[in-house]
Amino acid sequence: VQLVESGGGLVQPGGSLRLSCAASGFTFSSYAMGWFRQAPGKEREFVAAISWSGSNTYYADSVKGRFTISRDNAKNTAYLQMNRVKPEDTAVYFCAADFGPASPFGGSYDYWGQGTQVTVSS
């Protein structure tokens, strides 16, 4: 099983970034997918989640209206489109897979990626 995040980097405040999460080794289309983040010195926090079909999405209040989660089951890939980013979005972003309903609780996820760094700075 592998989840590999990509697309992180340095972006200016107000800019955009799209993260990708490539999955392999399990039936991607049967799993809900989530994005979480962890800033230095802080606990991991929920960012967004999407159901296995893509029909239901959920967001943390801090990113609602700015970030969009999506998935392409034909490509075994989940995405996080980040718009109007802020310095407080700086963190390592992780994707995760949950064999169950999309959830904001990290403990319910079965598989995790290694993370990709996002830095928002001018």
PDB file of C-alpha atoms in Angstrom:
ATOM      1  CA  VAL A   1       0.000   0.000   0.000  1.00  0.00           C
ATOM      2  CA  GLN A   2       1.309   3.417  -0.917  1.00  0.00           C
ATOM      3  CA  LEU A   3       0.035   6.971  -0.750  1.00  0.00           C
ATOM      4  CA  VAL A   4       2.410   9.481  -2.289  1.00  0.00           C
ATOM      5  CA  GLU A   5       1.768  13.204  -1.966  1.00  0.00           C
ATOM      6  CA  SER A   6       3.207  15.729  -4.377  1.00  0.00           C
ATOM      7  CA  GLY A   7       2.758  19.345  -5.375  1.00  0.00           C
ATOM      8  CA  GLY A   8       3.943  21.047  -2.233  1.00  0.00           C
ATOM      9  CA  GLY A   9       6.352  23.963  -2.224  1.00  0.00           C
ATOM     10  CA  LEU A  10       6.743  27.648  -1.548  1.00  0.00           C
ATOM     11  CA  VAL A  11       3.841  29.903  -2.479  1.00  0.00           C
ATOM     12  CA  GLN A  12       3.124  33.561  -1.797  1.00  0.00           C
ATOM     13  CA  PRO A  13       0.156  34.617   0.302  1.00  0.00           C
ATOM     14  CA  GLY A  14      -2.925  34.816  -1.874  1.00  0.00           C
ATOM     15  CA  GLY A  15      -1.523  32.317  -4.332  1.00  0.00           C
ATOM     16  CA  SER A  16      -2.629  28.823  -5.301  1.00  0.00           C
ATOM     17  CA  LEU A  17      -1.235  25.326  -5.116  1.00  0.00           C
ATOM     18  CA  ARG A  18      -2.602  21.902  -6.030  1.00  0.00           C
ATOM     19  CA  LEU A  19      -1.580  18.860  -4.050  1.00  0.00           C
ATOM     20  CA  SER A  20      -1.904  15.347  -5.459  1.00  0.00           C
ATOM     21  CA  CYS A  21      -2.081  12.014  -3.685  1.00  0.00           C
ATOM     22  CA  ALA A  22      -1.301   8.967  -5.821  1.00  0.00           C
ATOM     23  CA  ALA A  23      -2.575   5.698  -4.365  1.00  0.00           C
ATOM     24  CA  SER A  24      -1.530   2.129  -5.065  1.00  0.00           C
ATOM     25  CA  GLY A  25      -1.829  -1.303  -3.500  1.00  0.00           C
ATOM     26  CA  PHE A  26      -5.496  -1.111  -2.515  1.00  0.00           C
ATOM     27  CA  THR A  27      -8.889  -0.540  -4.129  1.00  0.00           C
ATOM     28  CA  PHE A  28      -8.801   3.247  -4.184  1.00  0.00           C
ATOM     29  CA  SER A  29     -12.418   3.636  -5.313  1.00  0.00           C
ATOM     30  CA  SER A  30     -13.643   1.859  -2.160  1.00  0.00           C
ATOM     31  CA  TYR A  31     -11.966   4.289   0.226  1.00  0.00           C
ATOM     32  CA  ALA A  32     -12.832   7.747   1.413  1.00  0.00           C
ATOM     33  CA  MET A  33      -9.866  10.095   1.215  1.00  0.00           C
ATOM     34  CA  GLY A  34      -8.799  12.830   3.564  1.00  0.00           C
ATOM     35  CA  TRP A  35      -6.218  15.577   3.800  1.00  0.00           C
ATOM     36  CA  PHE A  36      -4.663  16.552   7.105  1.00  0.00           C
ATOM     37  CA  ARG A  37      -1.884  18.959   8.001  1.00  0.00           C
ATOM     38  CA  GLN A  38       0.598  19.484  10.785  1.00  0.00           C
ATOM     39  CA  ALA A  39       2.408  22.735  11.451  1.00  0.00           C
ATOM     40  CA  PRO A  40       5.602  22.870  13.538  1.00  0.00           C
ATOM     41  CA  GLY A  41       4.829  22.534  17.207  1.00  0.00           C
ATOM     42  CA  LYS A  42       1.155  21.842  16.579  1.00  0.00           C
ATOM     43  CA  GLU A  43      -1.029  18.780  16.470  1.00  0.00           C
ATOM     44  CA  ARG A  44      -2.192  17.257  13.223  1.00  0.00           C
ATOM     45  CA  GLU A  45      -5.481  18.751  12.088  1.00  0.00           C
ATOM     46  CA  PHE A  46      -8.185  17.834   9.635  1.00  0.00           C
ATOM     47  CA  VAL A  47      -8.337  19.798   6.389  1.00  0.00           C
ATOM     48  CA  ALA A  48     -10.788  18.078   4.038  1.00  0.00           C
ATOM     49  CA  ALA A  49     -12.355  14.724   3.202  1.00  0.00           C
ATOM     50  CA  ILE A  50     -14.199  13.181   0.280  1.00  0.00           C
ATOM     51  CA  SER A  51     -16.376  10.099   0.058  1.00  0.00           C
ATOM     52  CA  TRP A  52     -15.401   7.117  -2.081  1.00  0.00           C
ATOM     53  CA  SER A  53     -17.704   8.247  -4.889  1.00  0.00           C
ATOM     54  CA  GLY A  54     -16.759  11.897  -4.635  1.00  0.00           C
ATOM     55  CA  SER A  55     -20.350  12.916  -4.024  1.00  0.00           C
ATOM     56  CA  ASN A  56     -19.758  14.159  -0.465  1.00  0.00           C
ATOM     57  CA  THR A  57     -17.060  16.533   0.700  1.00  0.00           C
ATOM     58  CA  TYR A  58     -16.224  18.017   4.084  1.00  0.00           C
ATOM     59  CA  TYR A  59     -13.941  20.872   5.097  1.00  0.00           C
ATOM     60  CA  ALA A  60     -12.440  22.406   8.177  1.00  0.00           C
ATOM     61  CA  ASP A  61     -13.845  25.851   8.836  1.00  0.00           C
ATOM     62  CA  SER A  62     -10.383  27.342   8.406  1.00  0.00           C
ATOM     63  CA  VAL A  63     -10.192  26.298   4.744  1.00  0.00           C
ATOM     64  CA  LYS A  64     -13.845  26.307   3.680  1.00  0.00           C
ATOM     65  CA  GLY A  65     -14.323  28.430   0.584  1.00  0.00           C
ATOM     66  CA  ARG A  66     -10.599  28.420  -0.224  1.00  0.00           C
ATOM     67  CA  PHE A  67      -9.666  24.749  -0.599  1.00  0.00           C
ATOM     68  CA  THR A  68     -11.333  22.103  -2.757  1.00  0.00           C
ATOM     69  CA  ILE A  69     -10.887  18.359  -2.409  1.00  0.00           C
ATOM     70  CA  SER A  70     -11.529  16.093  -5.392  1.00  0.00           C
ATOM     71  CA  ARG A  71     -10.648  12.664  -6.685  1.00  0.00           C
ATOM     72  CA  ASP A  72     -10.232  10.756  -9.915  1.00  0.00           C
ATOM     73  CA  ASN A  73     -10.939   7.080  -9.310  1.00  0.00           C
ATOM     74  CA  ALA A  74      -9.754   6.174 -12.804  1.00  0.00           C
ATOM     75  CA  LYS A  75      -6.334   7.594 -11.930  1.00  0.00           C
ATOM     76  CA  ASN A  76      -6.281   6.426  -8.289  1.00  0.00           C
ATOM     77  CA  THR A  77      -5.517   9.998  -7.273  1.00  0.00           C
ATOM     78  CA  ALA A  78      -6.928  12.516  -4.840  1.00  0.00           C
ATOM     79  CA  TYR A  79      -6.330  16.248  -5.033  1.00  0.00           C
ATOM     80  CA  LEU A  80      -6.403  19.295  -2.820  1.00  0.00           C
ATOM     81  CA  GLN A  81      -6.727  22.599  -4.656  1.00  0.00           C
ATOM     82  CA  MET A  82      -5.542  25.374  -2.371  1.00  0.00           C
ATOM     83  CA  ASN A  83      -6.547  28.929  -3.308  1.00  0.00           C
ATOM     84  CA  ARG A  84      -6.030  32.251  -1.523  1.00  0.00           C
ATOM     85  CA  VAL A  85      -3.478  30.632   0.751  1.00  0.00           C
ATOM     86  CA  LYS A  86      -2.412  32.283   3.981  1.00  0.00           C
ATOM     87  CA  PRO A  87       0.761  32.053   6.068  1.00  0.00           C
ATOM     88  CA  GLU A  88      -1.186  30.003   8.619  1.00  0.00           C
ATOM     89  CA  ASP A  89      -1.667  27.319   5.942  1.00  0.00           C
ATOM     90  CA  THR A  90       2.042  26.521   6.234  1.00  0.00           C
ATOM     91  CA  ALA A  91       2.353  22.883   7.269  1.00  0.00           C
ATOM     92  CA  VAL A  92       3.185  19.377   6.134  1.00  0.00           C
ATOM     93  CA  TYR A  93       0.133  18.066   4.304  1.00  0.00           C
ATOM     94  CA  PHE A  94      -0.776  14.393   4.495  1.00  0.00           C
ATOM     95  CA  CYS A  95      -3.303  12.384   2.551  1.00  0.00           C
ATOM     96  CA  ALA A  96      -4.998   9.366   4.075  1.00  0.00           C
ATOM     97  CA  ALA A  97      -7.410   6.597   3.059  1.00  0.00           C
ATOM     98  CA  ASP A  98     -10.395   5.416   5.124  1.00  0.00           C
ATOM     99  CA  PHE A  99     -12.342   2.216   4.400  1.00  0.00           C
ATOM    100  CA  GLY A 100     -15.537   3.794   5.619  1.00  0.00           C
ATOM    101  CA  PRO A 101     -17.395   7.084   5.463  1.00  0.00           C
ATOM    102  CA  ALA A 102     -15.383  10.247   4.979  1.00  0.00           C
ATOM    103  CA  SER A 103     -14.343  11.435   8.418  1.00  0.00           C
ATOM    104  CA  PRO A 104     -12.623  14.403  10.066  1.00  0.00           C
ATOM    105  CA  PHE A 105     -11.036  12.063  12.622  1.00  0.00           C
ATOM    106  CA  GLY A 106      -7.533  10.938  11.819  1.00  0.00           C
ATOM    107  CA  GLY A 107      -7.913   7.814  13.922  1.00  0.00           C
ATOM    108  CA  SER A 108     -10.417   6.346  11.486  1.00  0.00           C
ATOM    109  CA  TYR A 109      -8.004   6.335   8.556  1.00  0.00           C
ATOM    110  CA  ASP A 110      -6.255   3.137   7.548  1.00  0.00           C
ATOM    111  CA  TYR A 111      -3.406   4.346   5.360  1.00  0.00           C
ATOM    112  CA  TRP A 112      -1.269   7.483   5.401  1.00  0.00           C
ATOM    113  CA  GLY A 113       1.210   9.120   3.087  1.00  0.00           C
ATOM    114  CA  GLN A 114       4.564  10.611   4.058  1.00  0.00           C
ATOM    115  CA  GLY A 115       3.477  14.185   3.571  1.00  0.00           C
ATOM    116  CA  THR A 116       4.448  17.159   1.442  1.00  0.00           C
ATOM    117  CA  GLN A 117       5.617  20.520   2.750  1.00  0.00           C
ATOM    118  CA  VAL A 118       3.626  23.638   1.942  1.00  0.00           C
ATOM    119  CA  THR A 119       5.150  26.985   2.885  1.00  0.00           C
ATOM    120  CA  VAL A 120       3.226  30.200   2.448  1.00  0.00           C
ATOM    121  CA  SER A 121       5.537  33.175   2.608  1.00  0.00           C
ATOM    122  CA  SER A 122       6.438  36.321   0.721  1.00  0.00           C
TER     123      SER A 122
END
